Amino acid sequence: MTYRIALVCLGNICRSPMAHVVLEDRLAKAGLDDRVEVASSGTGDWHVGHPMDPRAAATLSAAGYDPTRHRARTFSPDWYAENDLLLTMDSSNYADVADHAPTVEQVQQVRMFREFDPEAANGDVDVPDPYYGGDDGFAEVLTMIERTTDELVAQLPDLMDR
């Protein structure tokens, strides 16, 4: 049985696609890529069909990842049926995704991505949006995504058994 994880941010050109690429890499290294599928989307539709933000892609490439396959998509209520776990990048994304839940029970599929971050402190579980900043913001977000993803992958066997 395949476990499906969806990552959601605002435009699906920065944070969620970066997390998507890193998570697929870590799943392959952990030998879980045949049991876990990853998708990403945005709550907004203005970037649909576009590749990843060039700064996000450059940051991933410089770190040894391949960002070339990504094309932005929009989150829809169908994603609840198609995925086991929906991970949002910030509290605004969480609210948007939870508002689309067809049932109250399906809201339980939604969690904040950084809930898995061992360095998240004092309830600060938002991944900052680097879109309006400089290149340093993308590097900071990648570091945050990598450590969060490592912990997520470590916890996946337990999550998959639920």
Coordinates of C-alpha atoms in Angstrom, one line a residue:
M1 CA 0.0 0.0 0.0
T2 CA 1.3 3.4 -0.9
Y3 CA 1.3 6.3 1.6
R4 CA 0.8 9.7 0.0
I5 CA 2.0 13.0 1.3
A6 CA 1.1 16.4 -0.1
L7 CA 3.0 19.6 0.7
V8 CA 1.1 22.9 0.4
C9 CA 2.2 26.5 0.3
L10 CA 0.8 29.7 -1.3
G11 CA 1.9 29.7 -4.9
N12 CA 3.6 26.3 -5.2
I13 CA 6.8 27.8 -6.6
C14 CA 9.0 28.2 -3.5
R15 CA 8.5 26.4 -0.2
S16 CA 6.3 23.3 -1.1
P17 CA 8.2 22.4 -4.3
M18 CA 11.5 22.8 -2.4
A19 CA 10.2 20.4 0.3
H20 CA 8.8 18.1 -2.4
V21 CA 12.3 17.7 -4.0
V22 CA 14.0 17.2 -0.6
L23 CA 11.5 14.8 0.6
E24 CA 11.7 12.6 -2.5
D25 CA 15.5 12.6 -2.1
R26 CA 15.3 11.6 1.5
L27 CA 12.7 8.9 0.8
A28 CA 15.0 7.4 -1.8
K29 CA 18.0 7.4 0.6
A30 CA 15.8 5.8 3.3
G31 CA 14.6 3.1 0.9
L32 CA 11.0 4.3 1.3
D33 CA 10.5 5.8 -2.2
D34 CA 8.6 2.6 -3.3
R35 CA 6.1 3.0 -0.5
V36 CA 5.6 6.8 -0.3
E37 CA 4.5 9.2 -3.0
V38 CA 4.9 13.0 -2.7
A39 CA 3.0 15.8 -4.4
S40 CA 2.9 19.6 -3.8
S41 CA 0.5 22.3 -4.6
G42 CA -0.4 25.9 -3.8
T43 CA -3.6 27.4 -2.4
G44 CA -3.4 30.2 -5.0
D45 CA -3.7 29.5 -8.8
W46 CA -1.7 32.3 -10.3
H47 CA 1.4 30.2 -11.0
V48 CA -0.3 27.0 -12.3
G49 CA 1.9 25.3 -14.9
H50 CA 4.9 27.4 -14.1
P51 CA 8.3 26.0 -13.0
M52 CA 9.7 26.6 -9.6
D53 CA 10.9 30.1 -8.7
P54 CA 14.4 30.5 -10.3
R55 CA 15.9 31.4 -6.9
A56 CA 14.4 28.3 -5.3
A57 CA 15.6 26.1 -8.2
A58 CA 19.1 27.6 -8.0
T59 CA 19.3 27.0 -4.2
L60 CA 18.3 23.4 -4.7
S61 CA 20.7 22.9 -7.6
A62 CA 23.6 24.4 -5.6
A63 CA 22.8 21.9 -2.9
G64 CA 22.8 18.9 -5.3
Y65 CA 19.1 18.5 -5.9
D66 CA 17.2 18.4 -9.2
P67 CA 14.4 21.0 -9.3
T68 CA 13.7 20.7 -13.0
R69 CA 10.5 18.5 -13.0
H70 CA 8.3 20.8 -11.0
R71 CA 5.2 22.5 -12.4
A72 CA 2.9 24.4 -10.1
R73 CA -0.5 23.0 -9.3
T74 CA -3.4 24.2 -7.2
F75 CA -4.8 22.5 -4.1
S76 CA -8.3 21.2 -4.4
P77 CA -10.6 19.3 -2.0
D78 CA -9.9 16.1 -4.1
W79 CA -6.4 16.1 -2.5
Y80 CA -8.0 14.8 0.8
A81 CA -9.1 11.6 -0.9
E82 CA -5.8 11.3 -2.9
N83 CA -3.4 11.8 0.1
D84 CA -2.9 10.4 3.6
L85 CA -1.1 13.5 5.0
L86 CA -1.3 17.1 4.0
L87 CA 1.5 19.3 5.3
T88 CA 1.2 23.0 5.1
M89 CA 4.0 25.5 5.1
D90 CA 2.4 28.2 7.3
S91 CA -0.7 28.9 9.4
S92 CA -2.4 30.8 6.5
N93 CA -1.9 27.8 4.2
Y94 CA -3.2 25.5 7.1
A95 CA -6.4 27.6 7.4
D96 CA -7.0 27.6 3.6
V97 CA -6.5 23.8 3.4
A98 CA -8.6 23.1 6.5
D99 CA -11.4 25.3 5.1
H100 CA -11.6 23.0 2.0
A101 CA -12.0 19.8 4.0
P102 CA -15.1 18.0 2.8
T103 CA -15.6 16.6 6.4
V104 CA -14.5 17.5 9.9
E105 CA -12.7 14.2 10.1
Q106 CA -10.5 15.0 7.1
V107 CA -9.1 18.1 8.8
Q108 CA -7.1 15.6 10.9
Q109 CA -5.1 14.8 7.7
V110 CA -3.7 18.4 7.8
R111 CA -0.6 19.2 9.8
M112 CA 2.0 21.9 9.8
F113 CA 5.2 20.8 8.0
R114 CA 7.4 22.2 10.8
E115 CA 5.7 20.2 13.4
F116 CA 8.4 17.7 12.6
D117 CA 11.2 20.3 12.9
P118 CA 13.4 19.5 16.0
E119 CA 14.4 23.1 16.2
A120 CA 10.9 24.7 16.0
A121 CA 10.5 26.7 19.2
N122 CA 7.6 28.2 21.1
G123 CA 5.0 27.0 18.6
D124 CA 6.7 28.8 15.7
V125 CA 6.0 26.3 13.0
D126 CA 5.7 28.5 10.0
V127 CA 8.2 28.1 7.1
P128 CA 8.9 31.8 6.1
D129 CA 8.0 32.7 2.6
P130 CA 11.2 33.7 0.8
Y131 CA 9.5 35.0 -2.3
Y132 CA 9.8 38.7 -1.5
G133 CA 13.3 38.5 0.0
G134 CA 16.8 37.8 -1.3
D135 CA 18.7 34.6 -2.0
D136 CA 19.6 34.2 1.7
G137 CA 16.0 33.5 2.5
F138 CA 15.9 30.6 0.1
A139 CA 19.0 29.1 1.7
E140 CA 17.5 29.6 5.2
V141 CA 14.3 27.8 4.0
L142 CA 16.3 25.0 2.5
T143 CA 18.1 24.4 5.7
M144 CA 14.8 24.4 7.6
I145 CA 13.2 22.0 5.1
E146 CA 16.2 19.6 5.2
R147 CA 16.2 19.1 9.0
T148 CA 12.4 19.0 9.1
T149 CA 12.3 16.4 6.3
D150 CA 14.9 14.3 8.1
E151 CA 12.7 14.1 11.1
L152 CA 9.6 13.5 9.1
V153 CA 11.2 10.5 7.3
A154 CA 12.4 9.1 10.7
Q155 CA 8.8 9.2 11.9
L156 CA 7.2 7.9 8.7
P157 CA 7.1 4.2 9.6
D158 CA 4.9 5.1 12.6
L159 CA 2.8 7.5 10.6
M160 CA 2.3 4.8 7.9
D161 CA 1.1 2.2 10.5
R162 CA -1.8 4.4 11.7

